[in-house]
Amino acid sequence: MKPTDISAPDYFHKVVDCQWACPAHTPVPEYIRLIAEGRYSDAYMINWKSNVFPGILGRTCDRPCEPACRRGRVEETPVAICRLKRVAADFKDDVKHRMPKPLTKNGKRIALVGGGPASLTVARDLAPLGYHCTVFDADPKAGGMMRSQIPKFRLPDQVIDEETDYVLDLGVEFKGGHRIDSLKKLLGEDYDAIFVGSGAPRGRELDIPGRKEAAANIYVGIEWLASVSFGHVEKIGKRVIVLGGGNTAMDCCRTARRLGGEQVKVVVRSGFEEMKASPWEKEDALHEDIPILNYMVPVAFTHENGKLTGVTFQKVKAEFDAKGRRNLVPSGEPDETVPCDDVLVAVGQENAFPWIERDCGIEFDKWNMPQVDQTTFASTNPKVFFGGDAAFGPKNIIWAVAHGHDAALSIHKMLSGEDIKERPLPEVHISSQKMGIHEWSYDNDVSVDHRYKVPHRDKVIALKDIRTEVELGYDVKLALGEAQRCLNCDIQTVFSAPACIECDACVDICPMDCISFTDNGEEDDLRQRLKAPSPHHDQALYVADGLKTGRVMVKDEDVCLHCGLCAERCPTGAWDMKKYLIDMTHAGTSCQSKARSAA
């Protein structure tokens, strides 16, 4: 194998599994260390730069970082990264003075359709550079789906107000209650660029017998949640059925419990494990005494004299074909009718672009979605960019933020006369953590503590008020304990072959057997000859040559705990612990090409 080029920005970025898995590439270990030091405002600002909404995401993020967490090498549960993000938001000082100071307006005007996370991220990146950003939204206040579709017992209004205001206070013009009903008309208003972040605002219907006859008591989930959010709906029947197995269905059933639903049931066509809802969302529903019935497919709404009486379900089972593909087939059991007063349909969301004329230069695919470049987020009209759910369909807030950063970079490059397809590499900051022979500037003990539970409000109290927040968040003591579970994956073990005497001290002390000194060879062969064979190619091998014996040092990045024992034990200093801080490039002067910067 060739020696590893550790100067490539992505090499150690991939080793920081949580940051790599985060769509916005938030430097997770860095802000967790700051929380452990009690530097909550600093931790908040690191988050704010990357994910824009730390307080919101600290309550609602879908947590793609946590399944990737290297803590899984030590025990089953990852670090509570999401809830630590909330700690930074809950305990920070006033940070208004730390927000960017907008430059003098540069004369460029940007229109942003939709006031949700994608559009606000674009505005957060471009407004400080002098762009005049105007956000249009049909709702009176900014936030988009964060405000309209996430229940207040999960995400209070004051948190949304605070974090959307941080963006709007950068000099962004917000036009609430202003629905855009014609893209062609907006294009005619001489904006230099338009960003579409209008989300996936339409809930999927369920066209089965009885839908029209019983329509008065059948509601589309996301529309119903919005009506509850804005105070238009304040009660529901005692017996409620929620159809669907995603996070929206979990929000619907928990909301129904708070609006008078005494017997609320979730009915899903798949098995429990295959449900799209996040595990913690399902746990919260079950904790609130909401049963989840699986492998039941709705086939008809029953009704009498125009009034809904129940839902009839066909019972199914899962069968797998030769390629392992799952099919749901009738189980042979008789259909079951479940009586109810109201039904909430939460079987998915889809995009709706009736306001985009098909002759304004934007091409659509066979699914009626705009053709959007997955790197630049540009449409086939060079002035129009898409992001969030409007770009590629429903996902979640952190993905919308990531899209916003990339789209803002494209808009800035385009209006600076650059090629938007040239994407700048991130900045990498490298610093040794050595303080002495056996002392590091970070806590390198591998804590054996299990994950700390987030305190919840008493269930009886929580169910009485739809605006009473259920999760209370960590206090300072719990936050410190959870922060110390982090393995500091951004502190890398860096090896210098010329200093090595091949004494094997590092091999002997390594608790994971991840270091080997051996003859070089092809990767598959080499992986089998390591001290702990590594047949999986999921994570790279760190290979260094130049040893006096002609052998190579090989370290398996997949299982290394970054504990630093190799560096402490090494008698010659061949090993060092170096912090790699990867700073993603957003719109700004750092993203200009070298040629233009020199000019």
XYZ file of C-alpha atoms in Angstrom:
599
model
C 0.000 0.000 0.000
C 1.093 3.582 -0.617
C 1.835 5.802 2.394
C -1.242 7.667 3.616
C -1.433 11.321 2.612
C -2.676 12.766 5.892
C -2.437 16.289 4.471
C -5.528 15.636 2.319
C -8.373 17.486 4.096
C -10.833 14.616 3.846
C -8.542 11.952 5.352
C -8.815 12.946 8.985
C -12.225 14.490 8.363
C -13.535 10.970 7.719
C -11.889 9.772 10.920
C -13.964 12.295 12.876
C -16.994 10.121 12.206
C -19.587 12.383 13.830
C -18.494 15.498 11.933
C -18.241 13.568 8.674
C -21.778 12.182 9.146
C -23.252 15.596 9.938
C -24.547 17.082 6.658
C -23.365 20.538 7.796
C -20.055 19.036 9.071
C -20.325 20.662 12.499
C -17.042 20.204 14.455
C -18.700 18.110 17.156
C -15.753 17.142 19.420
C -14.554 20.755 19.480
C -17.811 22.150 20.840
C -18.269 19.231 23.258
C -14.841 19.997 24.810
C -15.916 23.624 25.201
C -19.090 22.503 26.976
C -16.977 20.391 29.338
C -14.954 23.535 30.101
C -18.137 25.521 30.770
C -17.558 27.717 27.698
C -21.150 27.513 26.507
C -21.173 30.690 24.411
C -18.064 29.595 22.503
C -19.658 26.185 21.914
C -22.839 27.883 20.696
C -21.014 30.084 18.186
C -19.146 27.103 16.705
C -22.520 25.437 16.214
C -24.121 28.600 14.875
C -21.499 28.933 12.166
C -22.121 25.383 10.956
C -25.742 24.527 11.645
C -27.283 27.992 12.235
C -29.967 26.718 14.647
C -28.269 25.115 17.695
C -31.226 25.543 20.059
C -33.706 24.231 17.488
C -31.542 21.331 16.341
C -30.600 20.527 19.943
C -34.261 19.586 20.367
C -35.303 18.281 16.950
C -32.320 17.104 14.903
C -32.575 13.685 13.299
C -29.047 13.034 14.646
C -27.191 11.446 11.715
C -24.019 12.060 13.753
C -24.955 9.735 16.605
C -25.065 6.377 14.769
C -21.568 7.247 13.487
C -20.223 8.109 16.957
C -16.973 6.293 17.761
C -18.252 5.761 21.309
C -19.923 2.698 19.813
C -16.482 1.038 19.852
C -16.543 1.193 23.670
C -20.196 0.605 24.516
C -23.574 0.403 22.819
C -24.889 3.963 23.162
C -23.292 6.964 21.387
C -22.602 10.320 22.960
C -25.796 12.410 23.224
C -24.448 14.869 20.662
C -27.803 16.417 19.849
C -28.744 17.089 23.468
C -25.307 18.555 24.195
C -25.940 21.003 21.365
C -28.990 22.131 23.319
C -26.808 22.596 26.405
C -24.741 25.170 24.529
C -27.958 26.992 23.623
C -29.516 26.758 27.090
C -26.513 28.001 29.078
C -24.879 30.509 26.720
C -24.632 34.203 27.542
C -26.071 36.929 25.324
C -24.328 36.343 21.989
C -25.865 39.145 19.916
C -22.617 41.113 19.975
C -20.789 38.076 18.555
C -22.904 37.866 15.425
C -21.397 39.058 12.114
C -21.567 42.753 11.329
C -23.079 43.183 7.832
C -20.913 44.910 5.256
C -22.110 47.867 3.237
C -24.693 46.696 0.705
C -22.997 45.571 -2.512
C -25.973 46.290 -4.756
C -26.841 42.629 -5.359
C -30.386 41.504 -4.522
C -31.320 37.938 -3.591
C -34.921 36.658 -3.328
C -35.538 33.689 -1.064
C -38.835 31.823 -1.410
C -39.865 30.242 1.895
C -38.791 31.239 5.381
C -37.562 27.837 6.548
C -34.094 26.534 7.482
C -32.682 26.358 3.937
C -33.583 29.946 2.994
C -32.506 31.327 6.357
C -29.137 29.594 6.011
C -28.601 31.200 2.607
C -29.488 34.580 4.125
C -27.199 33.951 7.104
C -24.262 33.373 4.736
C -24.947 36.108 2.184
C -26.306 39.025 4.231
C -23.011 39.629 6.103
C -21.281 39.908 2.708
C -23.420 42.868 1.694
C -26.152 41.121 -0.300
C -29.682 42.443 0.138
C -31.645 39.307 1.005
C -35.450 39.325 0.905
C -37.250 36.316 2.381
C -40.845 35.693 1.287
C -43.112 33.416 3.310
C -46.867 32.817 3.390
C -46.775 32.619 7.201
C -46.499 35.774 9.299
C -43.269 34.734 11.079
C -40.049 33.107 9.930
C -39.208 29.473 10.560
C -41.108 27.524 7.928
C -41.752 23.907 8.894
C -39.788 24.403 12.123
C -42.588 26.648 13.315
C -45.600 25.115 11.595
C -45.026 21.361 11.775
C -43.019 20.662 14.927
C -45.237 20.671 18.036
C -44.587 23.283 20.711
C -44.068 20.610 23.374
C -40.948 19.663 21.408
C -39.894 23.096 20.170
C -41.147 26.231 21.968
C -41.831 29.379 19.966
C -39.316 31.421 21.952
C -36.474 29.191 20.738
C -37.585 29.616 17.107
C -38.008 33.374 17.575
C -34.525 33.777 19.052
C -32.673 31.830 16.393
C -34.576 33.127 13.369
C -34.070 36.667 14.698
C -30.294 36.144 14.779
C -30.500 35.700 10.991
C -33.046 38.426 10.287
C -31.051 40.890 12.409
C -28.180 40.608 9.925
C -30.102 43.055 7.769
C -32.363 40.505 6.091
C -35.726 41.765 4.845
C -38.558 39.418 5.821
C -41.909 39.667 4.045
C -44.296 37.512 6.081
C -47.795 36.817 4.855
C -46.492 37.174 1.297
C -47.056 34.036 -0.745
C -45.168 33.757 -4.040
C -47.622 32.464 -6.649
C -45.559 33.060 -9.795
C -41.854 32.437 -10.295
C -42.033 34.151 -13.675
C -43.272 37.307 -11.981
C -40.464 37.092 -9.392
C -37.890 36.636 -12.171
C -39.226 39.818 -13.713
C -38.379 41.827 -10.599
C -34.660 41.925 -11.482
C -33.260 39.927 -8.591
C -29.678 38.848 -9.206
C -30.448 35.353 -7.902
C -33.436 33.463 -6.529
C -33.300 30.670 -3.980
C -36.274 28.341 -3.618
C -36.565 26.845 -0.148
C -40.310 26.310 -0.076
C -40.156 22.828 1.450
C -42.446 19.890 0.692
C -45.695 21.513 1.798
C -48.218 18.933 0.685
C -49.107 15.825 2.674
C -49.851 12.675 0.710
C -53.462 11.635 0.496
C -54.897 8.175 1.073
C -57.379 7.456 -1.678
C -59.347 4.484 -0.361
C -63.115 3.873 -0.174
C -64.910 6.192 2.235
C -62.367 9.011 2.004
C -64.774 11.498 0.446
C -67.843 10.437 2.421
C -66.081 10.752 5.809
C -63.908 13.727 4.837
C -65.126 15.898 7.734
C -63.178 13.784 10.230
C -60.118 12.829 8.170
C -57.166 15.227 8.204
C -53.827 15.358 6.393
C -51.170 15.216 9.113
C -48.865 18.104 8.269
C -51.750 20.432 7.490
C -53.432 19.500 10.770
C -50.192 20.105 12.715
C -49.902 23.552 11.127
C -53.489 24.352 12.080
C -52.737 23.321 15.664
C -49.510 25.349 15.665
C -51.287 28.533 14.603
C -54.195 28.030 17.000
C -56.847 27.139 14.405
C -57.449 23.670 15.902
C -57.790 23.179 19.651
C -59.494 19.805 20.105
C -59.951 16.367 18.575
C -62.167 13.324 19.174
C -61.571 10.863 21.987
C -60.747 7.961 19.654
C -58.045 8.835 17.113
C -56.205 6.725 14.558
C -52.934 8.001 13.082
C -51.939 6.376 9.805
C -48.201 6.347 9.066
C -44.907 5.391 10.631
C -42.691 8.469 10.239
C -41.788 11.326 12.562
C -44.814 13.322 11.405
C -47.048 10.472 12.560
C -45.341 10.527 15.966
C -45.928 14.282 16.227
C -49.559 13.804 15.235
C -50.324 11.106 17.786
C -48.608 12.954 20.654
C -50.391 16.183 19.700
C -53.733 14.361 19.581
C -53.163 13.099 23.148
C -52.877 16.704 24.298
C -55.990 17.883 22.465
C -58.411 15.422 24.019
C -57.532 12.108 22.410
C -57.989 9.450 25.076
C -57.539 6.412 22.846
C -54.907 7.335 20.268
C -53.450 4.553 18.119
C -50.765 4.601 15.442
C -51.289 2.054 12.678
C -48.397 1.209 10.343
C -48.140 -1.027 7.303
C -44.536 -2.064 8.090
C -42.946 -3.746 11.090
C -41.911 -1.745 14.153
C -38.202 -1.809 13.323
C -38.803 -0.752 9.703
C -40.760 2.365 10.646
C -39.212 5.584 9.344
C -39.689 7.360 12.664
C -36.545 7.856 14.736
C -36.188 5.365 17.611
C -36.495 8.103 20.246
C -39.667 9.420 18.594
C -41.256 5.973 18.880
C -40.095 5.685 22.494
C -41.712 9.017 23.373
C -45.018 7.935 21.815
C -45.021 4.642 23.682
C -44.130 6.449 26.919
C -47.289 8.526 26.481
C -49.395 5.356 26.294
C -49.885 5.409 22.524
C -49.900 1.884 21.077
C -48.289 1.245 17.688
C -50.012 -1.444 15.616
C -47.858 -2.928 12.859
C -48.433 -4.873 9.628
C -51.893 -3.405 9.058
C -52.821 -1.739 5.750
C -55.857 0.582 5.619
C -58.326 -0.525 2.958
C -61.450 1.549 3.743
C -62.884 4.270 5.968
C -66.208 3.173 7.459
C -68.973 5.718 7.927
C -72.637 6.188 8.687
C -74.678 9.102 7.402
C -71.530 10.983 6.435
C -69.871 10.478 9.815
C -66.641 8.534 10.209
C -67.004 5.406 12.339
C -63.707 3.581 11.866
C -60.966 2.259 9.598
C -60.845 -1.237 8.120
C -57.389 -2.806 7.884
C -55.986 -5.761 6.006
C -53.416 -7.684 8.000
C -50.171 -8.365 6.151
C -46.824 -10.031 6.696
C -43.366 -9.512 5.280
C -41.893 -11.891 2.726
C -38.483 -11.601 1.107
C -37.538 -12.576 -2.435
C -34.266 -14.133 -3.585
C -32.584 -10.701 -3.670
C -33.637 -9.891 -0.115
C -36.293 -7.380 -1.171
C -39.222 -7.156 1.190
C -42.813 -7.487 0.021
C -45.936 -7.145 2.127
C -48.461 -9.878 1.387
C -51.821 -10.708 2.987
C -51.412 -12.792 6.124
C -54.656 -14.664 5.565
C -56.230 -13.299 8.740
C -59.623 -11.600 8.499
C -59.764 -7.822 8.064
C -60.106 -5.796 11.258
C -62.143 -2.621 11.692
C -60.873 -0.242 14.379
C -63.537 2.253 15.550
C -62.542 5.924 15.787
C -63.818 9.493 15.787
C -61.005 11.119 13.790
C -58.171 10.003 11.506
C -54.851 11.763 10.903
C -53.196 10.723 7.637
C -49.391 10.947 7.919
C -48.230 8.664 5.136
C -45.648 10.999 3.640
C -45.079 14.402 2.082
C -44.557 15.555 -1.464
C -43.551 18.662 -3.300
C -45.943 21.026 -4.973
C -44.785 23.614 -7.499
C -47.963 24.999 -9.060
C -46.443 28.471 -8.805
C -43.466 27.622 -11.032
C -44.454 28.100 -14.654
C -43.075 25.417 -16.941
C -41.801 27.970 -19.467
C -39.434 29.914 -17.202
C -36.313 27.875 -17.953
C -36.597 25.272 -15.187
C -36.771 21.679 -16.347
C -38.684 19.104 -14.306
C -38.178 15.340 -14.145
C -40.773 12.581 -14.437
C -41.622 12.926 -10.734
C -42.449 16.600 -11.277
C -39.341 17.666 -9.347
C -37.015 20.410 -10.626
C -33.712 19.225 -12.061
C -31.191 20.399 -9.471
C -27.428 19.861 -9.443
C -26.558 17.914 -6.289
C -23.327 19.852 -5.749
C -24.155 23.425 -6.721
C -27.953 23.314 -6.128
C -28.430 25.217 -9.377
C -31.470 24.573 -11.544
C -31.505 24.702 -15.332
C -32.253 28.423 -15.024
C -28.850 29.895 -14.062
C -30.409 32.471 -11.738
C -32.520 30.001 -9.735
C -31.238 27.687 -6.990
C -33.075 25.157 -4.842
C -32.423 23.694 -1.395
C -33.981 21.789 1.488
C -37.041 19.647 0.816
C -37.780 21.680 -2.328
C -34.599 20.364 -3.965
C -34.716 16.596 -3.531
C -37.808 15.838 -1.454
C -38.501 15.578 2.282
C -35.580 15.055 4.632
C -34.834 17.087 7.776
C -33.586 20.404 9.134
C -29.852 19.687 9.207
C -29.908 18.618 5.553
C -31.741 21.839 4.673
C -29.004 23.823 6.440
C -26.285 21.967 4.520
C -28.081 22.699 1.245
C -28.332 26.371 2.204
C -24.585 26.677 2.801
C -23.776 25.074 -0.554
C -26.344 27.132 -2.449
C -25.088 30.351 -0.840
C -21.547 29.473 -1.907
C -22.785 28.941 -5.481
C -24.701 32.222 -5.550
C -21.710 34.134 -4.198
C -19.336 32.559 -6.720
C -21.745 33.180 -9.598
C -22.202 36.848 -8.693
C -18.427 37.174 -8.253
C -17.862 35.967 -11.801
C -16.527 32.540 -10.837
C -17.299 28.996 -11.893
C -19.818 27.635 -9.390
C -18.699 24.068 -10.106
C -15.272 24.716 -8.580
C -15.807 23.936 -4.899
C -13.097 25.179 -2.540
C -11.504 22.744 -0.109
C -12.129 23.270 3.600
C -9.518 24.907 5.804
C -7.610 22.561 8.090
C -5.980 23.774 11.285
C -3.411 21.445 12.877
C -2.035 21.843 16.390
C -0.139 19.501 18.688
C -1.846 18.828 22.007
C 1.422 18.017 23.816
C 1.848 19.917 27.105
C 4.562 17.750 28.611
C 5.934 14.218 28.498
C 2.714 12.648 29.796
C 0.294 15.567 29.708
C -2.162 16.625 27.045
C -4.234 19.750 26.590
C -7.412 17.661 26.545
C -8.915 14.972 28.774
C -7.821 11.700 27.155
C -9.281 9.271 29.694
C -11.745 6.858 28.125
C -14.747 7.266 30.421
C -16.727 4.085 31.092
C -19.922 5.972 31.947
C -23.123 4.953 30.209
C -25.151 7.584 28.391
C -26.858 10.024 30.743
C -30.636 10.215 30.388
C -32.234 13.540 29.530
C -34.751 14.534 32.242
C -38.388 14.683 31.122
C -41.325 16.515 32.617
C -43.827 14.392 34.506
C -46.155 12.736 31.990
C -49.369 13.863 33.691
C -48.241 17.502 33.605
C -46.845 17.255 30.075
C -50.111 15.928 28.624
C -52.203 18.740 30.074
C -50.746 21.563 27.983
C -49.723 21.337 24.356
C -47.151 24.120 24.856
C -45.425 22.581 27.862
C -41.993 21.355 26.765
C -41.546 17.670 27.567
C -37.752 17.387 27.523
C -36.075 19.497 30.183
C -32.529 19.178 28.842
C -29.350 18.408 30.753
C -28.370 20.484 33.744
C -24.725 21.524 34.113
C -23.725 18.392 36.053
C -25.345 15.965 33.623
C -23.917 17.906 30.668
C -20.393 17.594 32.058
C -20.807 13.846 32.581
C -22.128 13.331 29.066
C -19.480 15.597 27.488
C -16.728 13.523 29.129
C -17.953 10.447 27.252
C -16.678 12.015 24.011
C -13.542 10.269 22.711
C -12.083 13.424 21.096
C -11.965 11.868 17.647
C -10.616 15.074 16.135
C -7.371 14.638 18.113
C -5.450 12.404 15.746
C -2.578 10.014 16.347
C 0.107 11.263 13.944
C 3.174 9.144 13.263
C 6.697 10.201 12.218
C 8.597 7.216 10.813
C 12.132 8.751 11.003
C 11.835 9.022 14.798
C 10.630 5.436 15.282
C 13.013 2.756 16.605
C 10.428 -0.033 16.252
C 10.496 -0.948 19.917
C 6.820 -1.994 19.801
C 6.012 -0.040 22.964
C 2.988 1.515 21.228
C 1.829 -1.902 20.029
C 2.036 -3.335 23.549
C 0.126 -0.514 25.240
C -2.629 -0.004 22.634
C -5.933 -1.088 24.236
C -7.535 -1.813 20.854
C -4.670 -3.672 19.125
C -4.975 -1.240 16.236
C -1.211 -0.667 15.623
C 0.939 -3.127 13.676
C 4.477 -3.098 12.262
C 4.672 -5.473 9.318
C 5.846 -5.945 5.750
C 3.913 -3.995 3.155
C 1.569 -5.663 0.709
C -1.741 -5.390 -1.134
C -4.532 -4.005 1.028
C -6.598 -7.196 1.337
C -3.489 -9.168 2.289
C -2.242 -6.492 4.672
C -5.565 -6.252 6.475
C -5.365 -9.956 7.297
C -1.832 -9.681 8.722
C -2.562 -6.928 11.249
C -2.395 -7.645 14.976
C -6.189 -7.437 14.916
C -7.251 -8.410 11.370
C -9.409 -5.751 9.702
C -11.460 -7.246 6.845
C -13.805 -4.264 6.560
C -12.951 -1.353 4.281
C -15.364 1.067 6.001
C -12.511 3.082 7.508
C -9.037 3.632 6.101
C -5.760 2.155 7.210
C -3.117 4.710 8.193
C 0.062 3.475 6.500
C 3.503 5.047 7.056
C 6.746 3.888 5.450
C 10.321 5.088 5.889
C 11.100 2.785 8.828
C 14.705 1.655 9.173
C 13.742 -2.021 8.752
C 11.831 -1.370 5.526
C 8.573 -2.390 7.161
C 5.494 -0.157 7.461
C 3.447 1.052 10.399
C -0.243 0.342 9.932
C -2.976 1.713 12.172
C -6.627 0.708 11.813
C -8.576 3.975 12.008
C -11.815 2.078 12.490
C -11.077 1.005 16.062
C -8.551 3.591 17.310
C -9.923 5.402 20.392
C -7.579 8.407 20.135
C -6.638 7.816 23.760
C -3.027 8.924 23.222
C -1.435 6.031 25.117
C 0.822 5.309 22.128
C 2.145 8.861 22.204
C 2.598 8.781 25.972
C 4.511 5.484 25.840
C 6.702 6.237 22.800
C 10.297 6.901 24.007
C 11.316 8.842 20.881
C 8.269 11.040 20.217
C 7.440 9.235 16.980
C 3.759 9.520 17.917
C 2.028 12.822 18.591
C -1.567 13.816 19.267
C -2.614 16.619 16.912
C -5.957 18.369 16.763
C -7.371 18.558 13.254
C -10.015 21.272 13.087
C -11.785 21.098 9.736
C -13.472 24.397 8.900
C -15.911 24.016 6.014
C -15.834 26.737 3.377
C -18.949 28.891 3.235
C -19.677 31.905 1.072
C -17.118 34.598 1.794
C -13.701 35.888 0.865
C -12.022 32.580 1.691
C -13.945 30.887 -1.113
C -12.557 33.152 -3.836
C -10.229 31.506 -6.330
C -6.515 32.175 -5.944
C -6.349 33.928 -9.308
C -9.114 36.355 -8.411
C -7.745 36.942 -4.887
C -4.320 37.767 -6.343
C -5.892 40.233 -8.713
